[in-house]
Amino acid sequence: MRSGADWLACAAPEAVDGFLEGLSDNALASLPWLFEFWALPHQLPPEGDWKSWVIMGGRGAGKTRAGSEWVLRKVEGAAPEAPGSCARVALVGETFDQVREVMVFGDSGIIACSPPDRRPVWEATRRRLVWPNGAVAMAFSAHEPEALRGPQFDAAWVDELAKWKKGEETWDMLQFALRLGAHPQQVVTTTPKNVEVLKRILQSASTVTTHAPTDANRAYLAESFLAEVGARYGGTRLGRQELEGVLLEDVEGALWTTASVEGARVDALPELDRVVVALDPAVSSGARSDECGIVVAGVVARGAPQDWRAYVIEDASVKGSPVEWARAAIAAMDRHKAERLVAEVNQGGDLIGTVLRQVDPLVPFRALHAGRGKAARAEPVAALYEQGRVKHLRGASLGALEDQMCRMTLRGYEGKGSPDRLDALVWAVHALMIEPAGAYRRPRMRGL
């Protein structure tokens, strides 16, 4: 679904002229304030009998504008002094300053979005907005949840809930206060974060959700901002949260966490001593088949094994036929001048090598046999990460791989499907770090 603004941008000049000439003077004057015409799909309220509308999006995706316009839709009537459907609104942010500077006076705040004849007045001493029709919006800080005891409302706008330090307490107090009218509703505008209160709201049957990445609102964002954050965070797990607006959960007991993965990033690669491509093959094909994990990694292996460092360079995983994933793996070898391709053959057996050599008869291929489960194989690799000895190249689009990493526990993988990308990573690090380190130590032990 396209907005009216999209249509204007794409329409021929004569069509735009015809549209504008067909509007009355009043309609033309009101067009800048008609949000339904300009809004992006994720900024418009969903249909249905919902209690909470959660707008999750990346930074700059237009969440604040959506919250402001929803409040205006609720409190405004047909004329400036006519009553709207709601008369008592709670505005809840992390602090009073953020309510005032973002939700009320911000570039996309309530006052900036209000037509001149309906613009509310900010009463600073009482921390509230008052409209010409008598509607009132009161400001609250999430640092003071007890302040929500006593007041009562028929609507609420909650901003950046995911970063509130007292999120559970403040949300619960707001629910008790939201008791006026036939059907009180609330809007939550937030960049997602793995916090229990947000997950609880999203799981409620009375919650609806809209979602958009930062890029959806690019027409209103500086190109330099988009280029900078895209280069630094694009394809990373943090970027999936902050730019794509995806809620990422760290599973309890996971071998990796978002923080540990983000701490493993480097901006450039050193001179590598060896590069491998690791393959976790999908032995079936078709729409329901698993992905084939393909990960490229290199190592600086100078000095004793404790001084070695591995670098994850690319996630080239694909879903396709055996010939397609074989071509993708060999293409990754060519791109990075890898010395060897390694692959688990527990399921595919000789088929894996046969398919690879159909694509390249001279491919340097080594078959690996898994003697332990996925979690047991992943644990020593996770230990190397904890020691700071495995790094991820920034900008290498490793977000999907990192999602799988943060769902692997000692109990096993707690995500959907199979962790094919993670399996390929584990095989790569084993081939570059763990197995060579064992061979390095064994001759010294025999000489004791």
Short mmCIF file of C-alpha atoms in Angstrom, two decimals:
data_model
loop_
_atom_site.label_atom_id
_atom_site.label_comp_id
_atom_site.label_asym_id
_atom_site.label_seq_id
_atom_site.Cartn_x
_atom_site.Cartn_y
_atom_site.Cartn_z
CA MET A 1 0.00 0.00 0.00
CA ARG A 2 1.42 3.36 -1.05
CA SER A 3 0.82 6.70 0.66
CA GLY A 4 -0.52 9.77 -1.12
CA ALA A 5 2.96 11.24 -0.91
CA ASP A 6 4.33 8.20 -2.78
CA TRP A 7 1.72 8.71 -5.47
CA LEU A 8 2.61 12.39 -5.84
CA ALA A 9 6.30 11.54 -6.08
CA CYS A 10 5.72 8.94 -8.80
CA ALA A 11 2.90 10.58 -10.77
CA ALA A 12 3.43 12.50 -13.97
CA PRO A 13 3.56 16.31 -13.54
CA GLU A 14 0.27 16.79 -15.37
CA ALA A 15 -1.43 14.28 -13.03
CA VAL A 16 -0.10 16.12 -9.98
CA ASP A 17 -1.25 19.48 -11.39
CA GLY A 18 -4.68 18.07 -12.09
CA PHE A 19 -4.98 16.65 -8.57
CA LEU A 20 -3.98 19.91 -6.87
CA GLU A 21 -6.16 22.08 -9.14
CA GLY A 22 -9.15 19.91 -8.28
CA LEU A 23 -8.89 20.75 -4.56
CA SER A 24 -10.83 23.59 -2.98
CA ASP A 25 -8.92 26.35 -1.19
CA ASN A 26 -9.83 24.82 2.18
CA ALA A 27 -8.81 21.33 1.08
CA LEU A 28 -5.51 22.62 -0.28
CA ALA A 29 -4.78 24.50 2.96
CA SER A 30 -5.57 21.44 5.06
CA LEU A 31 -3.55 18.98 2.93
CA PRO A 32 -0.27 19.44 4.88
CA TRP A 33 -2.12 18.45 8.07
CA LEU A 34 -3.88 15.40 6.61
CA PHE A 35 -1.64 12.71 8.00
CA GLU A 36 -3.54 9.83 6.39
CA PHE A 37 -2.45 11.23 3.02
CA TRP A 38 1.25 11.45 3.88
CA ALA A 39 1.66 8.52 6.27
CA LEU A 40 3.64 5.37 5.65
CA PRO A 41 1.65 2.14 6.14
CA HIS A 42 3.29 1.30 9.48
CA GLN A 43 2.28 4.72 10.85
CA LEU A 44 -1.48 4.19 10.49
CA PRO A 45 -3.55 2.46 13.20
CA PRO A 46 -4.49 -1.12 12.37
CA GLU A 47 -8.13 -2.05 12.18
CA GLY A 48 -9.76 -4.17 14.85
CA ASP A 49 -10.69 -4.10 18.51
CA TRP A 50 -7.17 -3.84 19.98
CA LYS A 51 -6.04 -2.54 23.36
CA SER A 52 -2.33 -1.91 22.62
CA TRP A 53 -0.74 -0.91 19.33
CA VAL A 54 3.03 -1.45 19.33
CA ILE A 55 4.93 0.42 16.62
CA MET A 56 8.37 -1.21 16.42
CA GLY A 57 10.91 0.31 14.10
CA GLY A 58 14.50 1.24 13.54
CA ARG A 59 15.99 4.58 14.49
CA GLY A 60 14.31 7.36 12.51
CA ALA A 61 11.58 5.10 11.11
CA GLY A 62 8.83 7.63 11.93
CA LYS A 63 7.60 6.16 15.21
CA THR A 64 7.34 9.50 17.05
CA ARG A 65 5.32 11.06 14.25
CA ALA A 66 2.94 8.09 14.32
CA GLY A 67 2.46 8.45 18.09
CA SER A 68 1.82 12.20 17.87
CA GLU A 69 -0.70 11.83 15.06
CA TRP A 70 -2.55 9.05 16.87
CA VAL A 71 -2.96 11.28 19.93
CA LEU A 72 -4.27 14.10 17.72
CA ARG A 73 -6.72 11.74 16.04
CA LYS A 74 -8.04 10.78 19.46
CA VAL A 75 -8.42 14.24 21.03
CA GLU A 76 -9.50 16.37 18.05
CA GLY A 77 -13.11 16.82 16.98
CA ALA A 78 -14.70 18.02 13.75
CA ALA A 79 -14.03 21.65 14.74
CA PRO A 80 -11.33 23.18 16.96
CA GLU A 81 -13.60 23.32 19.99
CA ALA A 82 -15.57 20.15 19.29
CA PRO A 83 -14.81 17.15 21.54
CA GLY A 84 -12.86 14.20 20.23
CA SER A 85 -13.25 10.56 21.17
CA CYS A 86 -10.77 10.96 24.06
CA ALA A 87 -10.29 13.76 26.58
CA ARG A 88 -7.66 12.45 29.04
CA VAL A 89 -4.35 11.18 27.67
CA ALA A 90 -1.21 9.96 29.44
CA LEU A 91 2.15 10.71 27.80
CA VAL A 92 4.77 8.42 29.31
CA GLY A 93 8.48 8.57 28.45
CA GLU A 94 11.68 7.52 30.13
CA THR A 95 12.07 10.98 31.77
CA PHE A 96 10.06 14.21 31.93
CA ASP A 97 12.70 15.88 29.77
CA GLN A 98 12.23 13.29 27.04
CA VAL A 99 8.45 13.63 27.15
CA ARG A 100 8.76 17.40 26.78
CA GLU A 101 11.60 17.50 24.24
CA VAL A 102 10.52 14.55 22.05
CA MET A 103 6.83 13.81 22.50
CA VAL A 104 5.61 17.39 23.00
CA PHE A 105 8.09 19.84 21.43
CA GLY A 106 10.12 17.55 19.14
CA ASP A 107 10.29 17.94 15.38
CA SER A 108 7.69 15.17 15.13
CA GLY A 109 6.04 15.94 18.47
CA ILE A 110 2.44 16.80 19.18
CA ILE A 111 2.76 20.57 18.86
CA ALA A 112 4.66 20.41 15.55
CA CYS A 113 1.99 18.08 14.13
CA SER A 114 -0.98 20.19 15.27
CA PRO A 115 -2.82 22.55 12.87
CA PRO A 116 -2.55 26.17 14.04
CA ASP A 117 -6.23 26.45 15.00
CA ARG A 118 -6.08 23.25 17.11
CA ARG A 119 -2.65 23.63 18.65
CA PRO A 120 -2.56 22.75 22.37
CA VAL A 121 -0.91 24.89 25.04
CA TRP A 122 1.89 23.50 27.21
CA GLU A 123 1.40 24.28 30.89
CA ALA A 124 4.93 23.73 32.17
CA THR A 125 4.17 23.94 35.90
CA ARG A 126 1.47 21.29 35.60
CA ARG A 127 3.33 19.23 32.99
CA ARG A 128 0.38 18.96 30.68
CA LEU A 129 -0.98 19.91 27.25
CA VAL A 130 -4.41 21.52 26.98
CA TRP A 131 -6.36 21.67 23.70
CA PRO A 132 -8.93 24.31 22.68
CA ASN A 133 -11.69 21.70 23.15
CA GLY A 134 -10.63 21.02 26.75
CA ALA A 135 -8.78 17.73 26.17
CA VAL A 136 -5.72 17.26 28.37
CA ALA A 137 -2.55 15.19 28.00
CA MET A 138 -0.46 14.73 31.16
CA ALA A 139 3.28 13.97 31.12
CA PHE A 140 4.79 11.17 33.23
CA SER A 141 8.28 9.84 33.78
CA ALA A 142 8.93 6.09 33.82
CA HIS A 143 11.33 6.76 36.69
CA GLU A 144 8.30 7.53 38.88
CA PRO A 145 5.70 4.80 38.32
CA GLU A 146 3.84 5.70 41.53
CA ALA A 147 2.87 9.05 39.96
CA LEU A 148 0.38 7.09 37.83
CA ARG A 149 -1.61 6.16 40.95
CA GLY A 150 -4.68 8.38 41.14
CA PRO A 151 -5.04 9.88 37.62
CA GLN A 152 -7.25 8.13 35.09
CA PHE A 153 -7.21 8.18 31.29
CA ASP A 154 -8.99 7.02 28.16
CA ALA A 155 -5.81 6.90 26.01
CA ALA A 156 -2.04 6.73 26.44
CA TRP A 157 1.08 7.14 24.36
CA VAL A 158 4.15 5.29 25.63
CA ASP A 159 7.51 6.15 24.04
CA GLU A 160 10.71 4.03 23.98
CA LEU A 161 9.36 1.52 26.48
CA ALA A 162 12.22 -0.90 25.80
CA LYS A 163 14.79 1.33 27.50
CA TRP A 164 12.81 2.14 30.68
CA LYS A 165 14.66 1.05 33.82
CA LYS A 166 11.36 0.60 35.67
CA GLY A 167 9.43 -0.71 32.70
CA GLU A 168 7.40 -3.41 34.43
CA GLU A 169 6.30 -1.19 37.33
CA THR A 170 5.43 1.80 35.15
CA TRP A 171 3.53 -0.27 32.60
CA ASP A 172 1.50 -1.99 35.30
CA MET A 173 0.58 1.32 36.95
CA LEU A 174 -0.50 2.71 33.59
CA GLN A 175 -2.82 -0.23 32.98
CA PHE A 176 -4.68 0.51 36.23
CA ALA A 177 -5.00 4.17 35.21
CA LEU A 178 -6.29 3.45 31.71
CA ARG A 179 -9.93 3.04 32.74
CA LEU A 180 -12.05 5.83 31.20
CA GLY A 181 -14.35 5.57 28.21
CA ALA A 182 -15.87 2.62 26.44
CA HIS A 183 -12.61 1.25 25.07
CA PRO A 184 -9.37 2.87 26.32
CA GLN A 185 -6.37 2.27 24.06
CA GLN A 186 -2.63 2.85 24.14
CA VAL A 187 0.16 3.19 21.60
CA VAL A 188 3.73 2.09 22.25
CA THR A 189 6.45 3.54 20.00
CA THR A 190 9.81 1.88 20.55
CA THR A 191 12.97 0.54 19.04
CA PRO A 192 12.83 -3.12 20.09
CA LYS A 193 15.03 -4.52 22.80
CA ASN A 194 15.09 -7.82 24.61
CA VAL A 195 13.18 -6.80 27.75
CA GLU A 196 10.48 -8.81 29.48
CA VAL A 197 7.83 -6.08 29.59
CA LEU A 198 7.92 -5.60 25.80
CA LYS A 199 7.82 -9.34 25.15
CA ARG A 200 4.85 -9.69 27.51
CA ILE A 201 2.95 -6.94 25.70
CA LEU A 202 3.67 -8.46 22.30
CA GLN A 203 2.39 -11.85 23.45
CA SER A 204 -0.97 -10.42 24.58
CA ALA A 205 -3.97 -11.32 22.44
CA SER A 206 -5.15 -7.69 22.60
CA THR A 207 -1.93 -6.31 21.07
CA VAL A 208 -1.41 -5.45 17.40
CA THR A 209 1.97 -4.57 15.90
CA THR A 210 3.32 -2.61 12.97
CA HIS A 211 6.96 -2.62 12.02
CA ALA A 212 9.36 -0.73 9.77
CA PRO A 213 13.12 -0.40 9.29
CA THR A 214 14.92 2.92 9.34
CA ASP A 215 15.14 2.82 5.56
CA ALA A 216 11.34 3.02 5.20
CA ASN A 217 11.54 6.67 6.20
CA ARG A 218 14.64 7.53 4.18
CA ALA A 219 12.91 10.43 2.38
CA TYR A 220 13.02 12.36 5.67
CA LEU A 221 16.50 11.31 6.80
CA ALA A 222 19.94 12.65 5.87
CA GLU A 223 21.69 10.50 3.27
CA SER A 224 24.94 10.89 5.21
CA PHE A 225 23.24 9.42 8.30
CA LEU A 226 21.91 6.45 6.34
CA ALA A 227 25.29 5.85 4.69
CA GLU A 228 27.20 6.05 7.98
CA VAL A 229 24.97 3.79 10.07
CA GLY A 230 24.56 1.39 7.16
CA ALA A 231 28.31 1.05 6.75
CA ARG A 232 28.94 0.61 10.47
CA TYR A 233 25.97 -1.47 11.59
CA GLY A 234 24.42 -2.94 8.44
CA GLY A 235 24.24 -6.72 8.58
CA THR A 236 25.15 -6.88 12.27
CA ARG A 237 23.00 -8.14 15.10
CA LEU A 238 22.90 -4.64 16.62
CA GLY A 239 21.93 -3.26 13.23
CA ARG A 240 19.04 -5.71 12.97
CA GLN A 241 17.73 -4.27 16.24
CA GLU A 242 18.51 -0.57 15.83
CA LEU A 243 18.06 -0.19 12.05
CA GLU A 244 15.70 -2.98 11.03
CA GLY A 245 13.61 -2.78 14.19
CA VAL A 246 13.73 -6.54 14.81
CA LEU A 247 13.25 -7.82 18.35
CA LEU A 248 16.25 -10.02 19.09
CA GLU A 249 16.17 -12.27 22.13
CA ASP A 250 19.19 -13.57 24.03
CA VAL A 251 18.23 -17.07 25.09
CA GLU A 252 18.91 -17.88 28.73
CA GLY A 253 22.14 -19.85 29.00
CA ALA A 254 23.22 -19.08 25.42
CA LEU A 255 26.88 -19.64 24.58
CA TRP A 256 26.98 -16.18 22.96
CA THR A 257 25.14 -12.96 23.80
CA THR A 258 24.47 -9.82 21.79
CA ALA A 259 27.00 -7.94 23.91
CA SER A 260 29.74 -10.53 23.39
CA VAL A 261 29.14 -10.64 19.64
CA GLU A 262 29.18 -6.84 19.34
CA GLY A 263 32.43 -6.78 21.32
CA ALA A 264 34.07 -9.08 18.78
CA ARG A 265 33.95 -6.66 15.83
CA VAL A 266 36.97 -5.32 13.95
CA ASP A 267 36.97 -2.69 11.21
CA ALA A 268 39.68 -4.27 9.06
CA LEU A 269 41.47 -7.58 8.57
CA PRO A 270 45.16 -8.17 9.28
CA GLU A 271 47.28 -10.16 6.88
CA LEU A 272 45.88 -13.68 7.19
CA ASP A 273 48.01 -16.81 7.18
CA ARG A 274 45.24 -19.14 6.06
CA VAL A 275 41.61 -18.91 4.87
CA VAL A 276 39.03 -21.69 4.74
CA VAL A 277 35.44 -22.01 3.60
CA ALA A 278 33.34 -24.23 5.86
CA LEU A 279 30.22 -25.92 4.59
CA ASP A 280 27.31 -27.38 6.53
CA PRO A 281 25.43 -28.93 3.60
CA ALA A 282 21.71 -29.30 3.16
CA VAL A 283 21.18 -32.77 1.76
CA SER A 284 17.64 -31.96 0.61
CA SER A 285 16.36 -29.22 -1.67
CA GLY A 286 13.08 -27.45 -2.25
CA ALA A 287 11.03 -24.76 -0.55
CA ARG A 288 11.08 -26.52 2.84
CA SER A 289 14.72 -27.55 2.86
CA ASP A 290 17.22 -26.19 5.34
CA GLU A 291 19.77 -23.63 4.32
CA CYS A 292 23.28 -24.69 3.46
CA GLY A 293 25.60 -22.94 5.89
CA ILE A 294 28.65 -21.45 4.17
CA VAL A 295 31.07 -19.40 6.29
CA VAL A 296 34.44 -17.95 5.31
CA ALA A 297 37.06 -17.41 8.02
CA GLY A 298 40.77 -16.79 8.23
CA VAL A 299 43.47 -17.02 10.88
CA VAL A 300 46.63 -15.27 11.96
CA ALA A 301 48.61 -18.26 13.31
CA ARG A 302 51.95 -16.88 14.42
CA GLY A 303 53.69 -17.92 17.60
CA ALA A 304 52.08 -20.23 20.16
CA PRO A 305 48.41 -21.28 19.72
CA GLN A 306 47.26 -18.94 22.51
CA ASP A 307 48.42 -16.04 20.33
CA TRP A 308 46.43 -17.11 17.25
CA ARG A 309 43.39 -15.07 16.16
CA ALA A 310 40.58 -16.10 13.82
CA TYR A 311 38.48 -13.71 11.73
CA VAL A 312 35.00 -14.41 10.35
CA ILE A 313 34.93 -12.77 6.93
CA GLU A 314 31.66 -13.71 5.21
CA ASP A 315 28.42 -15.63 5.64
CA ALA A 316 27.67 -16.92 2.14
CA SER A 317 24.89 -19.34 3.17
CA VAL A 318 22.26 -20.20 0.56
CA LYS A 319 19.11 -22.22 0.12
CA GLY A 320 19.11 -24.28 -3.05
CA SER A 321 19.96 -27.51 -4.75
CA PRO A 322 23.23 -29.33 -4.05
CA VAL A 323 24.76 -27.94 -7.24
CA GLU A 324 23.70 -24.40 -6.25
CA TRP A 325 25.28 -24.56 -2.78
CA ALA A 326 28.39 -26.20 -4.20
CA ARG A 327 28.77 -23.32 -6.65
CA ALA A 328 28.21 -20.79 -3.87
CA ALA A 329 30.88 -22.41 -1.68
CA ILE A 330 33.46 -22.57 -4.47
CA ALA A 331 32.67 -18.97 -5.48
CA ALA A 332 33.35 -17.95 -1.87
CA MET A 333 36.70 -19.74 -2.06
CA ASP A 334 37.58 -17.80 -5.20
CA ARG A 335 36.53 -14.44 -3.69
CA HIS A 336 38.71 -14.87 -0.62
CA LYS A 337 41.50 -17.02 -2.11
CA ALA A 338 40.80 -19.76 0.43
CA GLU A 339 43.25 -22.67 0.74
CA ARG A 340 40.67 -25.32 1.58
CA LEU A 341 36.98 -26.16 1.73
CA VAL A 342 35.85 -28.24 4.72
CA ALA A 343 32.42 -29.80 5.16
CA GLU A 344 30.53 -32.06 7.53
CA VAL A 345 29.62 -35.29 5.76
CA ASN A 346 27.66 -37.13 8.45
CA GLN A 347 24.42 -36.83 6.49
CA GLY A 348 25.55 -36.45 2.91
CA GLY A 349 28.44 -38.92 2.93
CA ASP A 350 30.31 -39.18 -0.36
CA LEU A 351 27.63 -37.10 -2.06
CA ILE A 352 29.16 -33.88 -0.72
CA GLY A 353 32.56 -34.41 -2.30
CA THR A 354 31.00 -35.73 -5.50
CA VAL A 355 28.82 -32.63 -5.95
CA LEU A 356 31.70 -30.26 -5.17
CA ARG A 357 33.98 -31.95 -7.70
CA GLN A 358 31.26 -31.79 -10.34
CA VAL A 359 31.57 -28.01 -10.07
CA ASP A 360 35.37 -27.95 -9.65
CA PRO A 361 37.27 -31.23 -10.07
CA LEU A 362 40.37 -29.76 -8.41
CA VAL A 363 38.68 -28.23 -5.36
CA PRO A 364 40.84 -28.79 -2.22
CA PHE A 365 38.18 -30.47 -0.11
CA ARG A 366 38.38 -32.13 3.29
CA ALA A 367 35.50 -34.19 4.73
CA LEU A 368 34.77 -33.79 8.44
CA HIS A 369 32.87 -36.26 10.64
CA ALA A 370 30.92 -35.02 13.67
CA GLY A 371 31.53 -37.26 16.67
CA ARG A 372 29.65 -35.04 19.12
CA GLY A 373 26.44 -33.05 19.17
CA LYS A 374 26.14 -29.47 17.92
CA ALA A 375 26.25 -27.88 21.38
CA ALA A 376 29.33 -29.89 22.42
CA ARG A 377 31.13 -28.88 19.22
CA ALA A 378 30.16 -25.23 19.66
CA GLU A 379 31.29 -24.92 23.30
CA PRO A 380 35.07 -24.76 22.68
CA VAL A 381 34.48 -22.24 19.89
CA ALA A 382 32.44 -20.08 22.27
CA ALA A 383 35.34 -20.28 24.74
CA LEU A 384 37.66 -18.82 22.10
CA TYR A 385 35.24 -15.92 21.68
CA GLU A 386 35.28 -15.34 25.45
CA GLN A 387 39.07 -15.14 25.26
CA GLY A 388 38.80 -12.50 22.52
CA ARG A 389 40.46 -14.79 19.97
CA VAL A 390 37.71 -14.81 17.32
CA LYS A 391 36.66 -11.57 15.61
CA HIS A 392 33.92 -10.57 13.16
CA LEU A 393 34.64 -8.23 10.27
CA ARG A 394 32.37 -5.22 10.48
CA GLY A 395 30.21 -4.79 7.40
CA ALA A 396 30.37 -8.48 6.50
CA SER A 397 26.57 -9.02 6.87
CA LEU A 398 26.82 -11.59 9.64
CA GLY A 399 23.52 -10.75 11.35
CA ALA A 400 21.68 -13.99 10.53
CA LEU A 401 24.67 -16.04 11.66
CA GLU A 402 24.89 -14.06 14.89
CA ASP A 403 21.19 -14.66 15.55
CA GLN A 404 21.85 -18.40 15.49
CA MET A 405 24.89 -18.00 17.74
CA CYS A 406 22.78 -16.27 20.40
CA ARG A 407 20.30 -19.15 20.41
CA MET A 408 22.76 -21.98 20.97
CA THR A 409 22.93 -23.27 24.54
CA LEU A 410 24.53 -26.27 26.22
CA ARG A 411 21.06 -27.83 26.07
CA GLY A 412 21.02 -27.48 22.30
CA TYR A 413 19.75 -25.01 19.73
CA GLU A 414 16.67 -23.05 20.83
CA GLY A 415 15.67 -21.48 17.57
CA LYS A 416 13.64 -22.39 14.51
CA GLY A 417 15.03 -24.86 12.03
CA SER A 418 18.62 -25.98 12.03
CA PRO A 419 21.59 -23.73 12.93
CA ASP A 420 23.30 -24.33 9.60
CA ARG A 421 25.23 -21.06 9.58
CA LEU A 422 26.47 -21.65 13.13
CA ASP A 423 27.51 -25.20 12.28
CA ALA A 424 29.58 -23.89 9.39
CA LEU A 425 31.19 -21.30 11.67
CA VAL A 426 32.06 -23.98 14.22
CA TRP A 427 33.68 -26.17 11.54
CA ALA A 428 35.66 -23.19 10.23
CA VAL A 429 37.06 -22.29 13.66
CA HIS A 430 37.80 -25.94 14.40
CA ALA A 431 39.74 -26.21 11.14
CA LEU A 432 41.66 -22.98 11.70
CA MET A 433 42.27 -22.95 15.45
CA ILE A 434 41.30 -26.02 17.46
CA GLU A 435 42.65 -28.91 15.37
CA PRO A 436 45.96 -27.18 14.45
CA ALA A 437 46.50 -26.23 18.09
CA GLY A 438 46.16 -29.88 19.07
CA ALA A 439 48.70 -30.91 16.44
CA TYR A 440 51.03 -28.14 17.63
CA ARG A 441 51.00 -29.46 21.20
CA ARG A 442 51.23 -33.22 20.59
CA PRO A 443 54.92 -33.43 19.53
CA ARG A 444 55.95 -31.45 22.60
CA MET A 445 53.99 -33.84 24.85
CA ARG A 446 55.71 -36.90 23.32
CA GLY A 447 59.10 -35.43 24.13
CA LEU A 448 58.39 -35.13 27.86
#
